[in-house]
Amino acid sequence: MKDILINGVKKAGEILKEDFYRPKTVSNKGVADLVTETDLKIEEFLKKYFYKQLPDYKFVGEETSLDLSFKEKCLIVDPIDGTTNFVHRFPFVGISVGVYENLNPVAATVFNPIMDELYYAEVGKGAFLNGSRIFVSTQSKIENSLLATGFPYGFVEKNKKDILAKLEKILSNSRGVRRAGAASLDLCYVARGVFDGYYEGGLKPWDVAAGVLIVSEAGGKISNMNGGNFSFEDEYIVASNKIIHNELIEVLCGI
Ligand code: IPD
Ligand code: CA
Ligand code: CA
């Protein structure tokens, strides 16, 4: 499984890297929700590749899949996480693949070919960046934490007041907030101990399917905004180094 996943995202990464500095053909799926020919090219490549390599797994891709049931064995794929970054040549872009069985992640990879960062995790076997083990931070004080968040296309319009209220609380209770623009990599940066915590509302399964396992296998915690088990139906995801998790939720919810 590991070699199949890594070889697949590395081949897909060659497509992304080749197009990164080229002029792009951009379409709008929604308000500031972009898709490019490269998103479609990578998804098509990965669909064919995994059909050959993992024929027992259903392919669920952001750009072409209509059946979003995850009950059977499936690969949940975001061909380019951070398409806006890709279009504007901001190098925080990830190819994300989560391998799921019975609704649970069993393996995951996120590859940023521009910064040459390959994240991999398998349940019970740890999380890795370019082959070296990674672990969440040991930061115990939220006021000394570097946090991250995002503002999903469309979700912002409907929830602007709540999003700004959360941002105001976080800004007053941390060292700072980063909005880097690729949720899968935001989660990987929690796993490697760069971000001490991350939260975002309105994400889709392919944004987080791989990152949640990478955070957990790096010793971090993933929950919904109530601190309960996160599922794809939850409005918010919260990820952290586990130590600041409850305090992060208290700050976000104004408890
Ligand atoms: C987006 C990124 C962004 C998040 C958006 C996602 P995409 O993914 O993950 O960080 O805030 O909600 O849609 O659309 O570039 O694959
Ligand atoms: Ca995405
Ligand atoms: Ca995408």
PDB file of C-alpha atoms and ligand atoms in Angstrom:
ATOM      1  CA  MET A   1       0.000   0.000   0.000  1.00  0.00           C
ATOM      2  CA  LYS A   2       2.733   2.489   1.002  1.00  0.00           C
ATOM      3  CA  ASP A   3       4.740   2.171  -2.216  1.00  0.00           C
ATOM      4  CA  ILE A   4       1.573   2.327  -4.348  1.00  0.00           C
ATOM      5  CA  LEU A   5       0.412   5.542  -2.641  1.00  0.00           C
ATOM      6  CA  ILE A   6       3.809   7.237  -2.696  1.00  0.00           C
ATOM      7  CA  ASN A   7       4.582   6.294  -6.298  1.00  0.00           C
ATOM      8  CA  GLY A   8       1.147   7.562  -7.345  1.00  0.00           C
ATOM      9  CA  VAL A   9       1.380  10.989  -5.716  1.00  0.00           C
ATOM     10  CA  LYS A  10       4.972  11.416  -6.879  1.00  0.00           C
ATOM     11  CA  LYS A  11       3.943  10.788 -10.507  1.00  0.00           C
ATOM     12  CA  ALA A  12       1.001  13.179 -10.022  1.00  0.00           C
ATOM     13  CA  GLY A  13       3.414  15.666  -8.497  1.00  0.00           C
ATOM     14  CA  GLU A  14       5.376  15.747 -11.752  1.00  0.00           C
ATOM     15  CA  ILE A  15       2.212  16.948 -13.535  1.00  0.00           C
ATOM     16  CA  LEU A  16       1.612  19.647 -10.902  1.00  0.00           C
ATOM     17  CA  LYS A  17       5.230  20.820 -10.931  1.00  0.00           C
ATOM     18  CA  GLU A  18       5.320  21.011 -14.733  1.00  0.00           C
ATOM     19  CA  ASP A  19       2.251  23.295 -14.796  1.00  0.00           C
ATOM     20  CA  PHE A  20       3.067  25.348 -11.692  1.00  0.00           C
ATOM     21  CA  TYR A  21       4.814  28.234 -13.488  1.00  0.00           C
ATOM     22  CA  ARG A  22       2.842  27.933 -16.735  1.00  0.00           C
ATOM     23  CA  PRO A  23      -0.174  30.093 -17.667  1.00  0.00           C
ATOM     24  CA  LYS A  24      -3.302  28.388 -16.331  1.00  0.00           C
ATOM     25  CA  THR A  25      -6.804  27.758 -17.671  1.00  0.00           C
ATOM     26  CA  VAL A  26      -9.002  28.566 -14.678  1.00  0.00           C
ATOM     27  CA  SER A  27     -12.742  27.914 -14.225  1.00  0.00           C
ATOM     28  CA  ASN A  28     -14.978  28.933 -11.332  1.00  0.00           C
ATOM     29  CA  LYS A  29     -16.941  26.206  -9.534  1.00  0.00           C
ATOM     30  CA  GLY A  30     -18.353  28.796  -7.160  1.00  0.00           C
ATOM     31  CA  VAL A  31     -17.433  31.988  -5.332  1.00  0.00           C
ATOM     32  CA  ALA A  32     -13.595  31.953  -5.359  1.00  0.00           C
ATOM     33  CA  ASP A  33     -13.735  28.168  -5.780  1.00  0.00           C
ATOM     34  CA  LEU A  34     -11.358  27.532  -8.662  1.00  0.00           C
ATOM     35  CA  VAL A  35     -10.540  24.498 -10.775  1.00  0.00           C
ATOM     36  CA  THR A  36      -7.828  24.298 -13.426  1.00  0.00           C
ATOM     37  CA  GLU A  37      -6.980  21.871 -16.211  1.00  0.00           C
ATOM     38  CA  THR A  38      -4.193  20.610 -13.964  1.00  0.00           C
ATOM     39  CA  ASP A  39      -6.658  19.662 -11.183  1.00  0.00           C
ATOM     40  CA  LEU A  40      -8.557  17.604 -13.775  1.00  0.00           C
ATOM     41  CA  LYS A  41      -5.395  16.118 -15.328  1.00  0.00           C
ATOM     42  CA  ILE A  42      -4.101  14.974 -11.930  1.00  0.00           C
ATOM     43  CA  GLU A  43      -7.458  13.525 -10.887  1.00  0.00           C
ATOM     44  CA  GLU A  44      -7.739  11.626 -14.190  1.00  0.00           C
ATOM     45  CA  PHE A  45      -4.205  10.280 -13.774  1.00  0.00           C
ATOM     46  CA  LEU A  46      -4.793   9.143 -10.167  1.00  0.00           C
ATOM     47  CA  LYS A  47      -8.147   7.560 -11.039  1.00  0.00           C
ATOM     48  CA  LYS A  48      -6.529   5.420 -13.777  1.00  0.00           C
ATOM     49  CA  TYR A  49      -3.443   4.684 -11.648  1.00  0.00           C
ATOM     50  CA  PHE A  50      -5.404   3.514  -8.597  1.00  0.00           C
ATOM     51  CA  TYR A  51      -7.878   1.579 -10.750  1.00  0.00           C
ATOM     52  CA  LYS A  52      -4.907  -0.558 -11.845  1.00  0.00           C
ATOM     53  CA  GLN A  53      -3.030  -0.643  -8.529  1.00  0.00           C
ATOM     54  CA  LEU A  54      -5.928  -0.833  -6.022  1.00  0.00           C
ATOM     55  CA  PRO A  55      -8.930  -2.137  -7.996  1.00  0.00           C
ATOM     56  CA  ASP A  56     -10.825  -3.095  -4.801  1.00  0.00           C
ATOM     57  CA  TYR A  57     -10.931   0.554  -3.647  1.00  0.00           C
ATOM     58  CA  LYS A  58     -13.597   2.974  -4.844  1.00  0.00           C
ATOM     59  CA  PHE A  59     -12.090   6.237  -6.127  1.00  0.00           C
ATOM     60  CA  VAL A  60     -13.733   9.363  -4.669  1.00  0.00           C
ATOM     61  CA  GLY A  61     -12.213  12.479  -6.229  1.00  0.00           C
ATOM     62  CA  GLU A  62     -13.099  16.125  -5.612  1.00  0.00           C
ATOM     63  CA  GLU A  63     -13.503  17.083  -9.235  1.00  0.00           C
ATOM     64  CA  THR A  64     -15.350  14.162 -10.830  1.00  0.00           C
ATOM     65  CA  SER A  65     -16.999  11.909  -8.225  1.00  0.00           C
ATOM     66  CA  LEU A  66     -20.737  12.187  -7.680  1.00  0.00           C
ATOM     67  CA  ASP A  67     -21.236   9.224  -5.336  1.00  0.00           C
ATOM     68  CA  LEU A  68     -19.905  10.502  -1.976  1.00  0.00           C
ATOM     69  CA  SER A  69     -20.617   7.418   0.100  1.00  0.00           C
ATOM     70  CA  PHE A  70     -17.542   6.167   1.912  1.00  0.00           C
ATOM     71  CA  LYS A  71     -18.858   2.918   3.409  1.00  0.00           C
ATOM     72  CA  GLU A  72     -16.821   0.552   1.283  1.00  0.00           C
ATOM     73  CA  LYS A  73     -13.051   0.557   0.838  1.00  0.00           C
ATOM     74  CA  CYS A  74     -12.256   3.889  -0.801  1.00  0.00           C
ATOM     75  CA  LEU A  75      -9.579   6.373  -1.778  1.00  0.00           C
ATOM     76  CA  ILE A  76     -10.605   9.954  -0.962  1.00  0.00           C
ATOM     77  CA  VAL A  77      -8.598  12.214  -3.241  1.00  0.00           C
ATOM     78  CA  ASP A  78      -7.950  15.937  -3.583  1.00  0.00           C
ATOM     79  CA  PRO A  79      -5.886  16.277  -6.770  1.00  0.00           C
ATOM     80  CA  ILE A  80      -4.717  19.781  -5.884  1.00  0.00           C
ATOM     81  CA  ASP A  81      -5.497  21.031  -2.398  1.00  0.00           C
ATOM     82  CA  GLY A  82      -4.849  24.769  -2.623  1.00  0.00           C
ATOM     83  CA  THR A  83      -5.932  25.461  -6.182  1.00  0.00           C
ATOM     84  CA  THR A  84      -6.022  29.203  -5.536  1.00  0.00           C
ATOM     85  CA  ASN A  85      -2.404  28.945  -4.345  1.00  0.00           C
ATOM     86  CA  PHE A  86      -1.574  26.938  -7.486  1.00  0.00           C
ATOM     87  CA  VAL A  87      -3.146  29.586  -9.760  1.00  0.00           C
ATOM     88  CA  HIS A  88      -1.252  32.393  -8.008  1.00  0.00           C
ATOM     89  CA  ARG A  89       2.006  30.384  -7.716  1.00  0.00           C
ATOM     90  CA  PHE A  90       1.975  30.367  -3.896  1.00  0.00           C
ATOM     91  CA  PRO A  91       3.901  27.113  -3.188  1.00  0.00           C
ATOM     92  CA  PHE A  92       1.557  25.670  -0.507  1.00  0.00           C
ATOM     93  CA  VAL A  93      -0.163  23.022  -2.640  1.00  0.00           C
ATOM     94  CA  GLY A  94      -0.852  19.379  -1.773  1.00  0.00           C
ATOM     95  CA  ILE A  95      -1.922  16.208  -3.561  1.00  0.00           C
ATOM     96  CA  SER A  96      -3.939  14.419  -0.882  1.00  0.00           C
ATOM     97  CA  VAL A  97      -4.993  10.733  -0.763  1.00  0.00           C
ATOM     98  CA  GLY A  98      -6.772   9.138   2.200  1.00  0.00           C
ATOM     99  CA  VAL A  99      -7.297   5.349   2.207  1.00  0.00           C
ATOM    100  CA  TYR A 100     -10.475   4.397   4.102  1.00  0.00           C
ATOM    101  CA  GLU A 101     -11.991   1.068   5.165  1.00  0.00           C
ATOM    102  CA  ASN A 102     -15.330   0.964   7.038  1.00  0.00           C
ATOM    103  CA  LEU A 103     -15.274   4.774   7.339  1.00  0.00           C
ATOM    104  CA  ASN A 104     -11.867   4.706   9.112  1.00  0.00           C
ATOM    105  CA  PRO A 105      -8.564   5.950   7.687  1.00  0.00           C
ATOM    106  CA  VAL A 106      -5.962   3.194   7.323  1.00  0.00           C
ATOM    107  CA  ALA A 107      -3.286   5.044   5.322  1.00  0.00           C
ATOM    108  CA  ALA A 108      -2.705   8.581   4.062  1.00  0.00           C
ATOM    109  CA  THR A 109      -0.346  10.692   2.018  1.00  0.00           C
ATOM    110  CA  VAL A 110      -0.098  14.393   1.202  1.00  0.00           C
ATOM    111  CA  PHE A 111       2.570  15.484  -1.277  1.00  0.00           C
ATOM    112  CA  ASN A 112       3.708  19.052  -1.965  1.00  0.00           C
ATOM    113  CA  PRO A 113       5.959  18.691  -5.044  1.00  0.00           C
ATOM    114  CA  ILE A 114       6.878  22.389  -5.085  1.00  0.00           C
ATOM    115  CA  MET A 115       8.396  22.316  -1.590  1.00  0.00           C
ATOM    116  CA  ASP A 116       9.283  18.596  -1.920  1.00  0.00           C
ATOM    117  CA  GLU A 117       7.394  17.570   1.223  1.00  0.00           C
ATOM    118  CA  LEU A 118       5.954  14.040   1.239  1.00  0.00           C
ATOM    119  CA  TYR A 119       3.818  13.197   4.274  1.00  0.00           C
ATOM    120  CA  TYR A 120       2.801   9.612   4.921  1.00  0.00           C
ATOM    121  CA  ALA A 121       1.000   7.776   7.726  1.00  0.00           C
ATOM    122  CA  GLU A 122      -0.406   4.310   8.292  1.00  0.00           C
ATOM    123  CA  VAL A 123      -2.668   3.496  11.225  1.00  0.00           C
ATOM    124  CA  GLY A 124      -0.618   2.390  14.221  1.00  0.00           C
ATOM    125  CA  LYS A 125       2.708   2.945  12.440  1.00  0.00           C
ATOM    126  CA  GLY A 126       3.372   6.673  12.935  1.00  0.00           C
ATOM    127  CA  ALA A 127       3.556   9.709  10.649  1.00  0.00           C
ATOM    128  CA  PHE A 128       6.484  10.637   8.425  1.00  0.00           C
ATOM    129  CA  LEU A 129       7.826  13.581   6.430  1.00  0.00           C
ATOM    130  CA  ASN A 130      10.225  12.504   3.661  1.00  0.00           C
ATOM    131  CA  GLY A 131      10.815   9.259   5.543  1.00  0.00           C
ATOM    132  CA  SER A 132      11.571  10.784   8.978  1.00  0.00           C
ATOM    133  CA  ARG A 133       9.136  10.411  11.908  1.00  0.00           C
ATOM    134  CA  ILE A 134       7.226  13.572  12.799  1.00  0.00           C
ATOM    135  CA  PHE A 135       5.511  14.572  16.027  1.00  0.00           C
ATOM    136  CA  VAL A 136       3.194  17.355  17.134  1.00  0.00           C
ATOM    137  CA  SER A 137       4.602  20.210  19.221  1.00  0.00           C
ATOM    138  CA  THR A 138       4.946  20.182  23.005  1.00  0.00           C
ATOM    139  CA  GLN A 139       3.585  23.711  23.366  1.00  0.00           C
ATOM    140  CA  SER A 140       1.342  23.794  26.470  1.00  0.00           C
ATOM    141  CA  LYS A 141       0.249  27.437  26.452  1.00  0.00           C
ATOM    142  CA  ILE A 142      -2.189  28.700  23.829  1.00  0.00           C
ATOM    143  CA  GLU A 143      -0.862  32.237  24.308  1.00  0.00           C
ATOM    144  CA  ASN A 144       2.519  30.947  23.053  1.00  0.00           C
ATOM    145  CA  SER A 145       0.984  28.971  20.154  1.00  0.00           C
ATOM    146  CA  LEU A 146       1.099  29.513  16.403  1.00  0.00           C
ATOM    147  CA  LEU A 147      -2.308  28.586  15.006  1.00  0.00           C
ATOM    148  CA  ALA A 148      -3.819  28.180  11.540  1.00  0.00           C
ATOM    149  CA  THR A 149      -7.236  28.411  10.003  1.00  0.00           C
ATOM    150  CA  GLY A 150      -8.984  28.852   6.665  1.00  0.00           C
ATOM    151  CA  PHE A 151     -11.976  30.579   5.156  1.00  0.00           C
ATOM    152  CA  PRO A 152     -13.666  28.150   2.729  1.00  0.00           C
ATOM    153  CA  TYR A 153     -15.196  29.507  -0.391  1.00  0.00           C
ATOM    154  CA  GLY A 154     -18.939  30.026   0.155  1.00  0.00           C
ATOM    155  CA  PHE A 155     -18.865  29.055   3.864  1.00  0.00           C
ATOM    156  CA  VAL A 156     -17.513  32.537   4.678  1.00  0.00           C
ATOM    157  CA  GLU A 157     -20.543  34.311   3.188  1.00  0.00           C
ATOM    158  CA  LYS A 158     -22.982  32.315   5.300  1.00  0.00           C
ATOM    159  CA  ASN A 159     -20.939  32.404   8.522  1.00  0.00           C
ATOM    160  CA  LYS A 160     -18.971  35.671   8.364  1.00  0.00           C
ATOM    161  CA  LYS A 161     -19.953  36.873  11.869  1.00  0.00           C
ATOM    162  CA  ASP A 162     -18.975  33.586  13.545  1.00  0.00           C
ATOM    163  CA  ILE A 163     -15.738  33.289  11.548  1.00  0.00           C
ATOM    164  CA  LEU A 164     -14.658  36.825  12.447  1.00  0.00           C
ATOM    165  CA  ALA A 165     -15.644  36.351  16.099  1.00  0.00           C
ATOM    166  CA  LYS A 166     -13.489  33.171  16.297  1.00  0.00           C
ATOM    167  CA  LEU A 167     -10.621  34.944  14.543  1.00  0.00           C
ATOM    168  CA  GLU A 168     -10.781  37.864  16.981  1.00  0.00           C
ATOM    169  CA  LYS A 169     -10.630  35.491  19.968  1.00  0.00           C
ATOM    170  CA  ILE A 170      -7.740  33.498  18.507  1.00  0.00           C
ATOM    171  CA  LEU A 171      -5.756  36.617  17.610  1.00  0.00           C
ATOM    172  CA  SER A 172      -6.071  37.847  21.217  1.00  0.00           C
ATOM    173  CA  ASN A 173      -5.000  34.504  22.706  1.00  0.00           C
ATOM    174  CA  SER A 174      -2.101  33.257  20.582  1.00  0.00           C
ATOM    175  CA  ARG A 175       1.200  34.287  19.035  1.00  0.00           C
ATOM    176  CA  GLY A 176      -0.508  34.502  15.656  1.00  0.00           C
ATOM    177  CA  VAL A 177      -2.657  32.868  12.990  1.00  0.00           C
ATOM    178  CA  ARG A 178      -1.699  31.661   9.511  1.00  0.00           C
ATOM    179  CA  ARG A 179      -4.091  31.142   6.592  1.00  0.00           C
ATOM    180  CA  ALA A 180      -1.869  29.179   4.223  1.00  0.00           C
ATOM    181  CA  GLY A 181      -4.624  27.952   1.886  1.00  0.00           C
ATOM    182  CA  ALA A 182      -4.402  24.145   1.789  1.00  0.00           C
ATOM    183  CA  ALA A 183      -6.255  22.357   4.575  1.00  0.00           C
ATOM    184  CA  SER A 184      -4.464  19.025   4.032  1.00  0.00           C
ATOM    185  CA  LEU A 185      -1.095  20.738   4.516  1.00  0.00           C
ATOM    186  CA  ASP A 186      -2.383  22.822   7.442  1.00  0.00           C
ATOM    187  CA  LEU A 187      -3.074  19.484   9.142  1.00  0.00           C
ATOM    188  CA  CYS A 188       0.382  18.175   8.163  1.00  0.00           C
ATOM    189  CA  TYR A 189       1.950  21.300   9.695  1.00  0.00           C
ATOM    190  CA  VAL A 190       0.194  20.468  12.977  1.00  0.00           C
ATOM    191  CA  ALA A 191       1.546  16.908  12.686  1.00  0.00           C
ATOM    192  CA  ARG A 192       5.125  18.153  12.208  1.00  0.00           C
ATOM    193  CA  GLY A 193       4.856  20.585  15.137  1.00  0.00           C
ATOM    194  CA  VAL A 194       4.948  23.851  13.152  1.00  0.00           C
ATOM    195  CA  PHE A 195       1.346  24.772  13.917  1.00  0.00           C
ATOM    196  CA  ASP A 196       0.265  24.019  17.498  1.00  0.00           C
ATOM    197  CA  GLY A 197      -3.375  23.993  16.441  1.00  0.00           C
ATOM    198  CA  TYR A 198      -5.669  24.438  13.451  1.00  0.00           C
ATOM    199  CA  TYR A 199      -9.403  24.833  12.964  1.00  0.00           C
ATOM    200  CA  GLU A 200     -11.654  25.420   9.961  1.00  0.00           C
ATOM    201  CA  GLY A 201     -15.323  25.184   9.064  1.00  0.00           C
ATOM    202  CA  GLY A 202     -16.976  24.150   5.823  1.00  0.00           C
ATOM    203  CA  LEU A 203     -14.315  21.749   4.564  1.00  0.00           C
ATOM    204  CA  LYS A 204     -15.035  18.776   2.327  1.00  0.00           C
ATOM    205  CA  PRO A 205     -14.005  15.133   2.978  1.00  0.00           C
ATOM    206  CA  TRP A 206     -11.116  15.277   0.456  1.00  0.00           C
ATOM    207  CA  ASP A 207      -9.632  18.333   2.202  1.00  0.00           C
ATOM    208  CA  VAL A 208      -9.098  16.448   5.473  1.00  0.00           C
ATOM    209  CA  ALA A 209      -9.315  12.701   4.689  1.00  0.00           C
ATOM    210  CA  ALA A 210      -5.537  12.222   4.680  1.00  0.00           C
ATOM    211  CA  GLY A 211      -4.523  14.958   7.131  1.00  0.00           C
ATOM    212  CA  VAL A 212      -6.599  13.621  10.031  1.00  0.00           C
ATOM    213  CA  LEU A 213      -4.656  10.348  10.096  1.00  0.00           C
ATOM    214  CA  ILE A 214      -1.300  12.124   9.727  1.00  0.00           C
ATOM    215  CA  VAL A 215      -2.123  14.323  12.758  1.00  0.00           C
ATOM    216  CA  SER A 216      -3.341  11.364  14.865  1.00  0.00           C
ATOM    217  CA  GLU A 217      -0.320   9.232  14.001  1.00  0.00           C
ATOM    218  CA  ALA A 218       1.954  12.155  14.958  1.00  0.00           C
ATOM    219  CA  GLY A 219       0.396  12.179  18.453  1.00  0.00           C
ATOM    220  CA  GLY A 220      -2.107  14.962  17.837  1.00  0.00           C
ATOM    221  CA  LYS A 221      -5.834  15.228  18.428  1.00  0.00           C
ATOM    222  CA  ILE A 222      -8.649  15.719  15.915  1.00  0.00           C
ATOM    223  CA  SER A 223     -12.174  16.637  17.019  1.00  0.00           C
ATOM    224  CA  ASN A 224     -15.258  18.595  16.071  1.00  0.00           C
ATOM    225  CA  MET A 225     -15.917  21.959  17.691  1.00  0.00           C
ATOM    226  CA  ASN A 226     -17.576  20.229  20.675  1.00  0.00           C
ATOM    227  CA  GLY A 227     -14.433  18.203  21.343  1.00  0.00           C
ATOM    228  CA  GLY A 228     -16.154  15.017  20.149  1.00  0.00           C
ATOM    229  CA  ASN A 229     -15.094  12.570  17.464  1.00  0.00           C
ATOM    230  CA  PHE A 230     -14.788  14.311  14.110  1.00  0.00           C
ATOM    231  CA  SER A 231     -16.746  13.012  11.122  1.00  0.00           C
ATOM    232  CA  PHE A 232     -16.989  14.387   7.593  1.00  0.00           C
ATOM    233  CA  GLU A 233     -20.487  15.693   8.393  1.00  0.00           C
ATOM    234  CA  ASP A 234     -19.181  17.993  11.154  1.00  0.00           C
ATOM    235  CA  GLU A 235     -19.207  21.714  10.344  1.00  0.00           C
ATOM    236  CA  TYR A 236     -15.818  22.415  12.007  1.00  0.00           C
ATOM    237  CA  ILE A 237     -12.624  20.440  12.369  1.00  0.00           C
ATOM    238  CA  VAL A 238     -10.192  21.191  15.216  1.00  0.00           C
ATOM    239  CA  ALA A 239      -6.664  19.736  15.201  1.00  0.00           C
ATOM    240  CA  SER A 240      -3.931  20.263  17.771  1.00  0.00           C
ATOM    241  CA  ASN A 241      -0.943  18.848  19.619  1.00  0.00           C
ATOM    242  CA  LYS A 242      -3.500  17.403  22.109  1.00  0.00           C
ATOM    243  CA  ILE A 243      -2.071  19.500  24.976  1.00  0.00           C
ATOM    244  CA  ILE A 244      -3.815  22.782  24.044  1.00  0.00           C
ATOM    245  CA  HIS A 245      -6.906  21.146  22.502  1.00  0.00           C
ATOM    246  CA  ASN A 246      -9.477  21.867  25.201  1.00  0.00           C
ATOM    247  CA  GLU A 247      -8.185  25.414  25.718  1.00  0.00           C
ATOM    248  CA  LEU A 248      -8.295  26.032  21.954  1.00  0.00           C
ATOM    249  CA  ILE A 249     -11.952  24.978  21.835  1.00  0.00           C
ATOM    250  CA  GLU A 250     -12.772  27.099  24.919  1.00  0.00           C
ATOM    251  CA  VAL A 251     -11.230  30.152  23.246  1.00  0.00           C
ATOM    252  CA  LEU A 252     -12.969  29.459  19.918  1.00  0.00           C
ATOM    253  CA  CYS A 253     -16.357  28.933  21.561  1.00  0.00           C
ATOM    254  CA  GLY A 254     -15.960  31.788  24.010  1.00  0.00           C
ATOM    255  CA  ILE A 255     -16.394  29.482  27.007  1.00  0.00           C
TER     256      ILE A 255
HETATM  257  C1  IPD B   1      -9.318  24.488  -0.393  1.00  0.00           C
HETATM  258  C2  IPD B   1      -8.173  24.621   0.569  1.00  0.00           C
HETATM  259  C3  IPD B   1      -8.404  25.810   1.492  1.00  0.00           C
HETATM  260  C4  IPD B   1      -9.715  25.682   2.222  1.00  0.00           C
HETATM  261  C5  IPD B   1     -10.848  25.560   1.215  1.00  0.00           C
HETATM  262  C6  IPD B   1     -10.629  24.334   0.341  1.00  0.00           C
HETATM  263  P1  IPD B   1      -9.133  23.405  -2.802  1.00  0.00           P
HETATM  264  O1  IPD B   1      -9.132  23.331  -1.186  1.00  0.00           O
HETATM  265  O2  IPD B   1      -8.052  23.446   1.323  1.00  0.00           O
HETATM  266  O3  IPD B   1      -7.374  25.878   2.450  1.00  0.00           O
HETATM  267  O4  IPD B   1      -9.913  26.811   3.033  1.00  0.00           O
HETATM  268  O5  IPD B   1     -12.073  25.412   1.904  1.00  0.00           O
HETATM  269  O6  IPD B   1     -11.679  24.234  -0.620  1.00  0.00           O
HETATM  270  O7  IPD B   1     -10.500  23.899  -3.165  1.00  0.00           O
HETATM  271  O8  IPD B   1      -8.048  24.336  -3.217  1.00  0.00           O
HETATM  272  O9  IPD B   1      -8.900  21.968  -3.155  1.00  0.00           O
HETATM  273 CA    CA B   2      -9.149  20.981  -1.109  1.00  0.00          CA
HETATM  274 CA    CA B   3      -8.848  20.609  -4.752  1.00  0.00          CA
END
